[in-house]
mmCIF file of N, CA, C and O in Angstrom:
data_model
loop_
_atom_site.group_PDB
_atom_site.id
_atom_site.type_symbol
_atom_site.label_atom_id
_atom_site.label_comp_id
_atom_site.label_asym_id
_atom_site.label_seq_id
_atom_site.Cartn_x
_atom_site.Cartn_y
_atom_site.Cartn_z
ATOM 1 N N UNK A 7 -2.301 98.611 153.356
ATOM 2 C CA UNK A 7 -3.151 98.841 154.512
ATOM 3 C C UNK A 7 -3.737 100.250 154.394
ATOM 4 O O UNK A 7 -3.011 101.204 154.253
ATOM 5 N N UNK A 8 -5.020 100.378 154.469
ATOM 6 C CA UNK A 8 -5.727 101.644 154.273
ATOM 7 C C UNK A 8 -6.006 102.342 155.597
ATOM 8 O O UNK A 8 -7.143 102.606 155.932
ATOM 9 N N UNK A 9 -4.971 102.628 156.341
ATOM 10 C CA UNK A 9 -5.126 103.249 157.647
ATOM 11 C C UNK A 9 -4.479 104.622 157.635
ATOM 12 O O UNK A 9 -3.388 104.788 157.112
ATOM 13 N N UNK A 10 -5.156 105.604 158.203
ATOM 14 C CA UNK A 10 -4.576 106.936 158.354
ATOM 15 C C UNK A 10 -3.616 106.887 159.532
ATOM 16 O O UNK A 10 -4.012 106.642 160.663
ATOM 17 N N UNK A 11 -2.340 107.090 159.230
ATOM 18 C CA UNK A 11 -1.317 107.006 160.261
ATOM 19 C C UNK A 11 -0.895 108.392 160.713
ATOM 20 O O UNK A 11 -0.846 109.321 159.917
ATOM 21 N N UNK A 12 -0.530 108.481 161.971
ATOM 22 C CA UNK A 12 0.054 109.725 162.470
ATOM 23 C C UNK A 12 1.505 109.787 161.979
ATOM 24 O O UNK A 12 2.076 108.783 161.551
ATOM 25 N N UNK A 13 2.068 110.965 162.071
ATOM 26 C CA UNK A 13 3.470 111.127 161.681
ATOM 27 C C UNK A 13 4.368 110.226 162.529
ATOM 28 O O UNK A 13 5.290 109.596 162.023
ATOM 29 N N UNK A 14 4.096 110.166 163.830
ATOM 30 C CA UNK A 14 4.890 109.341 164.740
ATOM 31 C C UNK A 14 4.789 107.861 164.372
ATOM 32 O O UNK A 14 5.783 107.129 164.426
ATOM 33 N N UNK A 15 3.596 107.409 163.997
ATOM 34 C CA UNK A 15 3.429 106.015 163.593
ATOM 35 C C UNK A 15 4.214 105.730 162.316
ATOM 36 O O UNK A 15 4.906 104.706 162.219
ATOM 37 N N UNK A 16 4.121 106.624 161.349
ATOM 38 C CA UNK A 16 4.864 106.450 160.101
ATOM 39 C C UNK A 16 6.366 106.389 160.358
ATOM 40 O O UNK A 16 7.077 105.567 159.765
ATOM 41 N N UNK A 17 6.851 107.234 161.260
ATOM 42 C CA UNK A 17 8.273 107.219 161.600
ATOM 43 C C UNK A 17 8.659 105.918 162.286
ATOM 44 O O UNK A 17 9.729 105.360 162.018
ATOM 45 N N UNK A 18 7.800 105.406 163.147
ATOM 46 C CA UNK A 18 8.072 104.137 163.827
ATOM 47 C C UNK A 18 8.125 102.995 162.813
ATOM 48 O O UNK A 18 8.974 102.105 162.907
ATOM 49 N N UNK A 19 7.238 103.028 161.839
ATOM 50 C CA UNK A 19 7.232 101.995 160.800
ATOM 51 C C UNK A 19 8.499 102.094 159.956
ATOM 52 O O UNK A 19 9.108 101.075 159.611
ATOM 53 N N UNK A 20 8.932 103.302 159.634
ATOM 54 C CA UNK A 20 10.173 103.472 158.870
ATOM 55 C C UNK A 20 11.367 102.923 159.643
ATOM 56 O O UNK A 20 12.239 102.264 159.067
ATOM 57 N N UNK A 21 11.415 103.183 160.950
ATOM 58 C CA UNK A 21 12.503 102.633 161.763
ATOM 59 C C UNK A 21 12.438 101.110 161.774
ATOM 60 O O UNK A 21 13.463 100.432 161.668
ATOM 61 N N UNK A 22 11.227 100.583 161.883
ATOM 62 C CA UNK A 22 11.046 99.130 161.875
ATOM 63 C C UNK A 22 11.481 98.561 160.518
ATOM 64 O O UNK A 22 12.128 97.504 160.463
ATOM 65 N N UNK A 23 11.179 99.248 159.466
ATOM 66 C CA UNK A 23 11.587 98.827 158.125
ATOM 67 C C UNK A 23 13.107 98.764 158.016
ATOM 68 O O UNK A 23 13.661 97.807 157.462
ATOM 69 N N UNK A 24 13.778 99.766 158.568
ATOM 70 C CA UNK A 24 15.245 99.769 158.553
ATOM 71 C C UNK A 24 15.800 98.563 159.304
ATOM 72 O O UNK A 24 16.738 97.909 158.838
ATOM 73 N N UNK A 25 15.234 98.276 160.466
ATOM 74 C CA UNK A 25 15.691 97.132 161.259
ATOM 75 C C UNK A 25 15.459 95.837 160.489
ATOM 76 O O UNK A 25 16.355 94.980 160.402
ATOM 77 N N UNK A 26 14.268 95.677 159.927
ATOM 78 C CA UNK A 26 13.965 94.471 159.161
ATOM 79 C C UNK A 26 14.930 94.307 157.988
ATOM 80 O O UNK A 26 15.408 93.193 157.715
ATOM 81 N N UNK A 27 15.203 95.390 157.294
ATOM 82 C CA UNK A 27 16.101 95.339 156.137
ATOM 83 C C UNK A 27 17.505 94.921 156.558
ATOM 84 O O UNK A 27 18.140 94.100 155.884
ATOM 85 N N UNK A 28 17.999 95.469 157.662
ATOM 86 C CA UNK A 28 19.335 95.086 158.146
ATOM 87 C C UNK A 28 19.354 93.619 158.554
ATOM 88 O O UNK A 28 20.296 92.894 158.233
ATOM 89 N N UNK A 29 18.321 93.182 159.269
ATOM 90 C CA UNK A 29 18.273 91.794 159.731
ATOM 91 C C UNK A 29 18.217 90.812 158.564
ATOM 92 O O UNK A 29 18.822 89.742 158.623
ATOM 93 N N UNK A 30 17.495 91.154 157.515
ATOM 94 C CA UNK A 30 17.326 90.256 156.379
ATOM 95 C C UNK A 30 18.422 90.413 155.323
ATOM 96 O O UNK A 30 18.556 89.575 154.443
ATOM 97 N N UNK A 31 19.130 91.508 155.398
ATOM 98 C CA UNK A 31 20.190 91.739 154.428
ATOM 99 C C UNK A 31 19.682 92.153 153.058
ATOM 100 O O UNK A 31 20.397 92.038 152.060
ATOM 101 N N UNK A 32 18.441 92.636 153.009
ATOM 102 C CA UNK A 32 17.866 93.124 151.749
ATOM 103 C C UNK A 32 16.779 94.146 152.075
ATOM 104 O O UNK A 32 16.307 94.226 153.204
ATOM 105 N N UNK A 33 16.424 94.921 151.073
ATOM 106 C CA UNK A 33 15.381 95.927 151.283
ATOM 107 C C UNK A 33 14.034 95.265 151.547
ATOM 108 O O UNK A 33 13.678 94.277 150.906
ATOM 109 N N UNK A 34 13.316 95.830 152.501
ATOM 110 C CA UNK A 34 11.969 95.376 152.838
ATOM 111 C C UNK A 34 11.016 96.484 152.421
ATOM 112 O O UNK A 34 11.290 97.667 152.651
ATOM 113 N N UNK A 35 9.904 96.131 151.836
ATOM 114 C CA UNK A 35 8.940 97.146 151.405
ATOM 115 C C UNK A 35 8.276 97.795 152.611
ATOM 116 O O UNK A 35 8.173 97.200 153.690
ATOM 117 N N UNK A 36 7.827 99.032 152.401
ATOM 118 C CA UNK A 36 7.122 99.739 153.463
ATOM 119 C C UNK A 36 5.875 98.953 153.850
ATOM 120 O O UNK A 36 5.560 98.826 155.035
ATOM 121 N N UNK A 37 5.180 98.414 152.871
ATOM 122 C CA UNK A 37 3.942 97.676 153.138
ATOM 123 C C UNK A 37 4.190 96.455 154.014
ATOM 124 O O UNK A 37 3.420 96.156 154.921
ATOM 125 N N UNK A 38 5.293 95.734 153.737
ATOM 126 C CA UNK A 38 5.617 94.563 154.540
ATOM 127 C C UNK A 38 5.982 94.977 155.970
ATOM 128 O O UNK A 38 5.540 94.355 156.937
ATOM 129 N N UNK A 39 6.775 96.030 156.086
ATOM 130 C CA UNK A 39 7.155 96.523 157.414
ATOM 131 C C UNK A 39 5.930 97.016 158.170
ATOM 132 O O UNK A 39 5.785 96.772 159.380
ATOM 133 N N UNK A 40 5.042 97.708 157.480
ATOM 134 C CA UNK A 40 3.827 98.218 158.110
ATOM 135 C C UNK A 40 2.970 97.072 158.633
ATOM 136 O O UNK A 40 2.489 97.109 159.776
ATOM 137 N N UNK A 41 2.797 96.040 157.833
ATOM 138 C CA UNK A 41 1.970 94.905 158.247
ATOM 139 C C UNK A 41 2.561 94.224 159.480
ATOM 140 O O UNK A 41 1.837 93.918 160.439
ATOM 141 N N UNK A 42 3.890 94.003 159.478
ATOM 142 C CA UNK A 42 4.515 93.358 160.631
ATOM 143 C C UNK A 42 4.462 94.262 161.861
ATOM 144 O O UNK A 42 4.217 93.801 162.974
ATOM 145 N N UNK A 43 4.692 95.568 161.661
ATOM 146 C CA UNK A 43 4.664 96.505 162.781
ATOM 147 C C UNK A 43 3.285 96.491 163.444
ATOM 148 O O UNK A 43 3.181 96.411 164.669
ATOM 149 N N UNK A 44 2.215 96.547 162.628
ATOM 150 C CA UNK A 44 0.864 96.519 163.188
ATOM 151 C C UNK A 44 0.587 95.200 163.888
ATOM 152 O O UNK A 44 -0.014 95.170 164.959
ATOM 153 N N UNK A 45 1.052 94.107 163.298
ATOM 154 C CA UNK A 45 0.782 92.787 163.848
ATOM 155 C C UNK A 45 1.549 92.522 165.137
ATOM 156 O O UNK A 45 1.013 91.926 166.067
ATOM 157 N N UNK A 46 2.798 92.998 165.217
ATOM 158 C CA UNK A 46 3.658 92.594 166.312
ATOM 159 C C UNK A 46 4.114 93.713 167.251
ATOM 160 O O UNK A 46 4.563 93.426 168.355
ATOM 161 N N UNK A 47 4.049 94.971 166.817
ATOM 162 C CA UNK A 47 4.684 96.025 167.608
ATOM 163 C C UNK A 47 3.795 97.213 167.951
ATOM 164 O O UNK A 47 4.116 97.955 168.878
ATOM 165 N N UNK A 48 2.739 97.435 167.221
ATOM 166 C CA UNK A 48 1.979 98.682 167.376
ATOM 167 C C UNK A 48 1.352 98.836 168.764
ATOM 168 O O UNK A 48 1.355 99.931 169.325
ATOM 169 N N UNK A 49 0.837 97.762 169.313
ATOM 170 C CA UNK A 49 0.170 97.873 170.611
ATOM 171 C C UNK A 49 1.151 98.295 171.705
ATOM 172 O O UNK A 49 0.895 99.234 172.464
ATOM 173 N N UNK A 50 2.298 97.633 171.763
ATOM 174 C CA UNK A 50 3.312 97.992 172.747
ATOM 175 C C UNK A 50 3.842 99.400 172.522
ATOM 176 O O UNK A 50 4.070 100.152 173.481
ATOM 177 N N UNK A 51 4.022 99.777 171.258
ATOM 178 C CA UNK A 51 4.495 101.123 170.917
ATOM 179 C C UNK A 51 3.510 102.174 171.423
ATOM 180 O O UNK A 51 3.909 103.170 172.013
ATOM 181 N N UNK A 52 2.224 101.919 171.226
ATOM 182 C CA UNK A 52 1.207 102.883 171.665
ATOM 183 C C UNK A 52 1.154 103.002 173.185
ATOM 184 O O UNK A 52 0.995 104.098 173.723
ATOM 185 N N UNK A 53 1.295 101.882 173.879
ATOM 186 C CA UNK A 53 1.298 101.906 175.344
ATOM 187 C C UNK A 53 2.488 102.719 175.842
ATOM 188 O O UNK A 53 2.349 103.587 176.714
ATOM 189 N N UNK A 54 3.670 102.455 175.285
ATOM 190 C CA UNK A 54 4.874 103.189 175.690
ATOM 191 C C UNK A 54 4.759 104.668 175.356
ATOM 192 O O UNK A 54 5.141 105.524 176.156
ATOM 193 N N UNK A 55 4.224 104.973 174.186
ATOM 194 C CA UNK A 55 4.081 106.376 173.768
ATOM 195 C C UNK A 55 3.114 107.112 174.692
ATOM 196 O O UNK A 55 3.366 108.238 175.106
ATOM 197 N N UNK A 56 2.003 106.467 175.023
ATOM 198 C CA UNK A 56 1.019 107.088 175.917
ATOM 199 C C UNK A 56 1.631 107.342 177.292
ATOM 200 O O UNK A 56 1.436 108.408 177.877
ATOM 201 N N UNK A 57 2.398 106.383 177.798
ATOM 202 C CA UNK A 57 3.042 106.555 179.105
ATOM 203 C C UNK A 57 4.033 107.718 179.056
ATOM 204 O O UNK A 57 4.095 108.527 179.995
ATOM 205 N N UNK A 58 4.791 107.815 177.971
ATOM 206 C CA UNK A 58 5.755 108.917 177.837
ATOM 207 C C UNK A 58 5.042 110.261 177.755
ATOM 208 O O UNK A 58 5.498 111.247 178.361
ATOM 209 N N UNK A 59 3.937 110.318 177.030
ATOM 210 C CA UNK A 59 3.176 111.566 176.909
ATOM 211 C C UNK A 59 2.590 111.966 178.267
ATOM 212 O O UNK A 59 2.626 113.150 178.628
ATOM 213 N N UNK A 60 2.087 111.007 179.007
ATOM 214 C CA UNK A 60 1.539 111.301 180.334
ATOM 215 C C UNK A 60 2.639 111.799 181.268
ATOM 216 O O UNK A 60 2.428 112.741 182.033
ATOM 217 N N UNK A 61 3.820 111.204 181.195
ATOM 218 C CA UNK A 61 4.944 111.647 182.024
ATOM 219 C C UNK A 61 5.317 113.085 181.686
ATOM 220 O O UNK A 61 5.535 113.907 182.581
ATOM 221 N N UNK A 62 5.376 113.398 180.402
ATOM 222 C CA UNK A 62 5.707 114.759 179.986
ATOM 223 C C UNK A 62 4.661 115.751 180.489
ATOM 224 O O UNK A 62 5.008 116.849 180.939
ATOM 225 N N UNK A 63 3.396 115.375 180.434
ATOM 226 C CA UNK A 63 2.334 116.258 180.913
ATOM 227 C C UNK A 63 2.448 116.490 182.419
ATOM 228 O O UNK A 63 2.303 117.625 182.891
ATOM 229 N N UNK A 64 2.713 115.413 183.170
ATOM 230 C CA UNK A 64 2.868 115.564 184.627
ATOM 231 C C UNK A 64 4.046 116.469 184.956
ATOM 232 O O UNK A 64 3.948 117.325 185.845
ATOM 233 N N UNK A 65 5.153 116.302 184.239
ATOM 234 C CA UNK A 65 6.322 117.150 184.471
ATOM 235 C C UNK A 65 6.011 118.609 184.156
ATOM 236 O O UNK A 65 6.432 119.512 184.892
ATOM 237 N N UNK A 66 5.272 118.852 183.097
ATOM 238 C CA UNK A 66 4.905 120.228 182.739
ATOM 239 C C UNK A 66 3.989 120.827 183.797
ATOM 240 O O UNK A 66 4.134 121.996 184.166
ATOM 241 N N UNK A 67 3.056 120.051 184.304
ATOM 242 C CA UNK A 67 2.165 120.534 185.368
ATOM 243 C C UNK A 67 2.981 120.875 186.611
ATOM 244 O O UNK A 67 2.772 121.931 187.232
ATOM 245 N N UNK A 68 3.917 120.007 186.974
ATOM 246 C CA UNK A 68 4.762 120.272 188.143
ATOM 247 C C UNK A 68 5.602 121.532 187.947
ATOM 248 O O UNK A 68 5.757 122.322 188.875
ATOM 249 N N UNK A 69 6.149 121.738 186.746
ATOM 250 C CA UNK A 69 6.915 122.965 186.472
ATOM 251 C C UNK A 69 6.033 124.192 186.625
ATOM 252 O O UNK A 69 6.425 125.197 187.219
ATOM 253 N N UNK A 70 4.827 124.105 186.090
ATOM 254 C CA UNK A 70 3.901 125.235 186.172
ATOM 255 C C UNK A 70 3.548 125.534 187.639
ATOM 256 O O UNK A 70 3.537 126.704 188.049
ATOM 257 N N UNK A 71 3.261 124.481 188.404
ATOM 258 C CA UNK A 71 2.943 124.681 189.820
ATOM 259 C C UNK A 71 4.115 125.313 190.560
ATOM 260 O O UNK A 71 3.922 126.193 191.406
ATOM 261 N N UNK A 72 5.352 124.889 190.249
ATOM 262 C CA UNK A 72 6.531 125.455 190.903
ATOM 263 C C UNK A 72 6.668 126.938 190.547
ATOM 264 O O UNK A 72 6.894 127.772 191.429
ATOM 265 N N UNK A 73 6.524 127.270 189.262
ATOM 266 C CA UNK A 73 6.640 128.675 188.826
ATOM 267 C C UNK A 73 5.585 129.532 189.528
ATOM 268 O O UNK A 73 5.883 130.609 190.046
ATOM 269 N N UNK A 74 4.347 129.061 189.545
ATOM 270 C CA UNK A 74 3.272 129.821 190.189
ATOM 271 C C UNK A 74 3.495 129.925 191.695
ATOM 272 O O UNK A 74 3.206 130.973 192.292
ATOM 273 N N UNK A 75 4.011 128.883 192.305
ATOM 274 C CA UNK A 75 4.317 128.922 193.747
ATOM 275 C C UNK A 75 5.390 129.966 194.028
ATOM 276 O O UNK A 75 5.296 130.727 194.995
ATOM 277 N N UNK A 76 6.413 130.008 193.183
ATOM 278 C CA UNK A 76 7.477 130.996 193.336
ATOM 279 C C UNK A 76 6.930 132.410 193.191
ATOM 280 O O UNK A 76 7.283 133.316 193.950
ATOM 281 N N UNK A 77 6.061 132.629 192.229
ATOM 282 C CA UNK A 77 5.466 133.950 192.006
ATOM 283 C C UNK A 77 4.663 134.397 193.212
ATOM 284 O O UNK A 77 4.686 135.573 193.583
ATOM 285 N N UNK A 78 3.934 133.483 193.814
ATOM 286 C CA UNK A 78 3.038 133.837 194.926
ATOM 287 C C UNK A 78 3.715 133.734 196.280
ATOM 288 O O UNK A 78 3.115 134.102 197.303
ATOM 289 N N UNK A 79 4.913 133.169 196.307
ATOM 290 C CA UNK A 79 5.637 133.061 197.572
ATOM 291 C C UNK A 79 5.101 132.000 198.501
ATOM 292 O O UNK A 79 5.319 132.054 199.708
ATOM 293 N N UNK A 80 4.352 131.054 197.981
ATOM 294 C CA UNK A 80 3.849 129.940 198.809
ATOM 295 C C UNK A 80 3.640 128.716 197.933
ATOM 296 O O UNK A 80 3.462 128.810 196.714
ATOM 297 N N UNK A 81 3.647 127.563 198.558
ATOM 298 C CA UNK A 81 3.477 126.298 197.850
ATOM 299 C C UNK A 81 2.008 126.112 197.488
ATOM 300 O O UNK A 81 1.139 126.122 198.347
ATOM 301 N N UNK A 82 1.765 125.991 196.195
ATOM 302 C CA UNK A 82 0.393 125.769 195.740
ATOM 303 C C UNK A 82 -0.002 124.303 195.756
ATOM 304 O O UNK A 82 -1.156 123.973 195.536
ATOM 305 N N UNK A 83 0.977 123.443 196.000
ATOM 306 C CA UNK A 83 0.747 122.003 196.142
ATOM 307 C C UNK A 83 -0.054 121.481 195.038
ATOM 308 O O UNK A 83 -0.600 120.522 194.854
#
């Protein structure tokens, strides 16, 4: 597959490869794992990853607002 993958995607495919290999009881090629991951898992993985990233961003914004509120002595809401 001629796709430029992010580091996180490559790591997810490697984890998927490990699972496939354990389930089958033999080594699975990276290419086979990559094809199955894209076909069956990539969309859900991306949705979950995006939700996690958005949650982290919201938490960071809330921390920043709290710190700034503390500095100014009032709730910046």
